[in-house]
Short mmCIF file of C-alpha atoms in Angstrom, two decimals:
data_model
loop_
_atom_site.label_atom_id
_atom_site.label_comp_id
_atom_site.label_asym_id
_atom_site.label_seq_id
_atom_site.Cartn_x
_atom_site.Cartn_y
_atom_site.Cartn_z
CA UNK U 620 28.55 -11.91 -16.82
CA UNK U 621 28.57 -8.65 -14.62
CA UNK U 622 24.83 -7.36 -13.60
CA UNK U 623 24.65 -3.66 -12.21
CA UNK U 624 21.35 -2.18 -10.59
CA UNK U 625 20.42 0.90 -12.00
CA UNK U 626 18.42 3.39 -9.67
CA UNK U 627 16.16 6.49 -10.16
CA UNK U 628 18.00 9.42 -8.74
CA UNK U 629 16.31 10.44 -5.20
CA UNK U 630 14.63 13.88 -6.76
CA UNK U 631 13.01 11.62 -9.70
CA UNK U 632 11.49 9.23 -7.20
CA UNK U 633 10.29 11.67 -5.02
CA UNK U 634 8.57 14.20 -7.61
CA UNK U 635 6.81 10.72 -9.34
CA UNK U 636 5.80 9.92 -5.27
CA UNK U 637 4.57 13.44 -5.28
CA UNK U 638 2.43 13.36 -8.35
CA UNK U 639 1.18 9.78 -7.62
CA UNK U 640 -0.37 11.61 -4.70
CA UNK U 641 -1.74 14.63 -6.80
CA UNK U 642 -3.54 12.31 -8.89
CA UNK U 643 -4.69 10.42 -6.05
CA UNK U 644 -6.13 14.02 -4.50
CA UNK U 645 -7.77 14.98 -7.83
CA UNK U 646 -9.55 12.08 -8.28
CA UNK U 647 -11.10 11.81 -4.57
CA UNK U 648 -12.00 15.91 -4.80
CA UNK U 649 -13.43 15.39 -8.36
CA UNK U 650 -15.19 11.93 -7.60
CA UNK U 651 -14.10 10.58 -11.23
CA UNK U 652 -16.21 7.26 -11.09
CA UNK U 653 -17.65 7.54 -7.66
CA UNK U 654 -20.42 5.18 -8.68
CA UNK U 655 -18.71 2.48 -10.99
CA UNK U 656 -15.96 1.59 -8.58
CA UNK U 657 -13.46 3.59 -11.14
CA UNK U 658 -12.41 5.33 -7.93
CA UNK U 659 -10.64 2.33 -6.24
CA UNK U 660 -8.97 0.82 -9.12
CA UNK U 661 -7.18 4.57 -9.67
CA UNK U 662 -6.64 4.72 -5.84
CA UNK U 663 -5.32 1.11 -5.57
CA UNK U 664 -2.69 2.40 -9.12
CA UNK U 665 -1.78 5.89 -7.07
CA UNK U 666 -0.95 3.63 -4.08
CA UNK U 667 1.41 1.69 -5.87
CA UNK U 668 2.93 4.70 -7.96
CA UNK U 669 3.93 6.15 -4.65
CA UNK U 670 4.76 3.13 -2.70
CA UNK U 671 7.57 2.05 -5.67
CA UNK U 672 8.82 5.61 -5.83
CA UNK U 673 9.34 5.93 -2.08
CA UNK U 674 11.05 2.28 -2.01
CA UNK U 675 13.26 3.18 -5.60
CA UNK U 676 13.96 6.57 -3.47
CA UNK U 677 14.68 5.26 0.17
CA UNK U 678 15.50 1.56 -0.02
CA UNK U 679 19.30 0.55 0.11
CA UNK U 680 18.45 -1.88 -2.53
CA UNK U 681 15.67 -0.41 -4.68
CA UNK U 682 16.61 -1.10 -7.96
CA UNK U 683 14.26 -0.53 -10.67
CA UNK U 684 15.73 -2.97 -12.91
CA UNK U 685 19.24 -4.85 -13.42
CA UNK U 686 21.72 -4.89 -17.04
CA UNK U 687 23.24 -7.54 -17.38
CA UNK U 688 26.36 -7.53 -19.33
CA UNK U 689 28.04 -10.40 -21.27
CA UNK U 690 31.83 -10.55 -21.42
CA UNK U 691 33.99 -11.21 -24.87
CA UNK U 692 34.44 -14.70 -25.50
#
């Protein structure tokens, strides 16, 4: 059974980096839930939209997910 890693192109992975941090800039300059504690749980999400994007971008091995496929027999 042959597996390949299939990769977001650099541009893709970069422009969803670069709106990960938009949203994380809106929601700080708006204060959407400054009082409920809305505002970490979106800033803790942004974090991790940007930090997968810049390792599926940069990383030698950052595969977003592997397809696997099954030989004849």
């Amino acid at each position: 059974m042959a597996s390949y890693r299939v990769k977001p192109s650099k541009p893709v992975a970069v422009l969803g980096a670069l709106i990960g941090v938009a949203m994380l800039v809106v929601v700080f300059v708006n204060g959407i839930g400054r009082h409920s504690g809305f505002i970490w749980l979106w800033a803790t999400a942004c974090v991790a939209i940007v930090g997968f994007n810049l390792w599926a971008a940069f990383s030698k091995n950052g595969a977003t997910e592997v397809v696997e496929r099954r030989t004849a027999e």
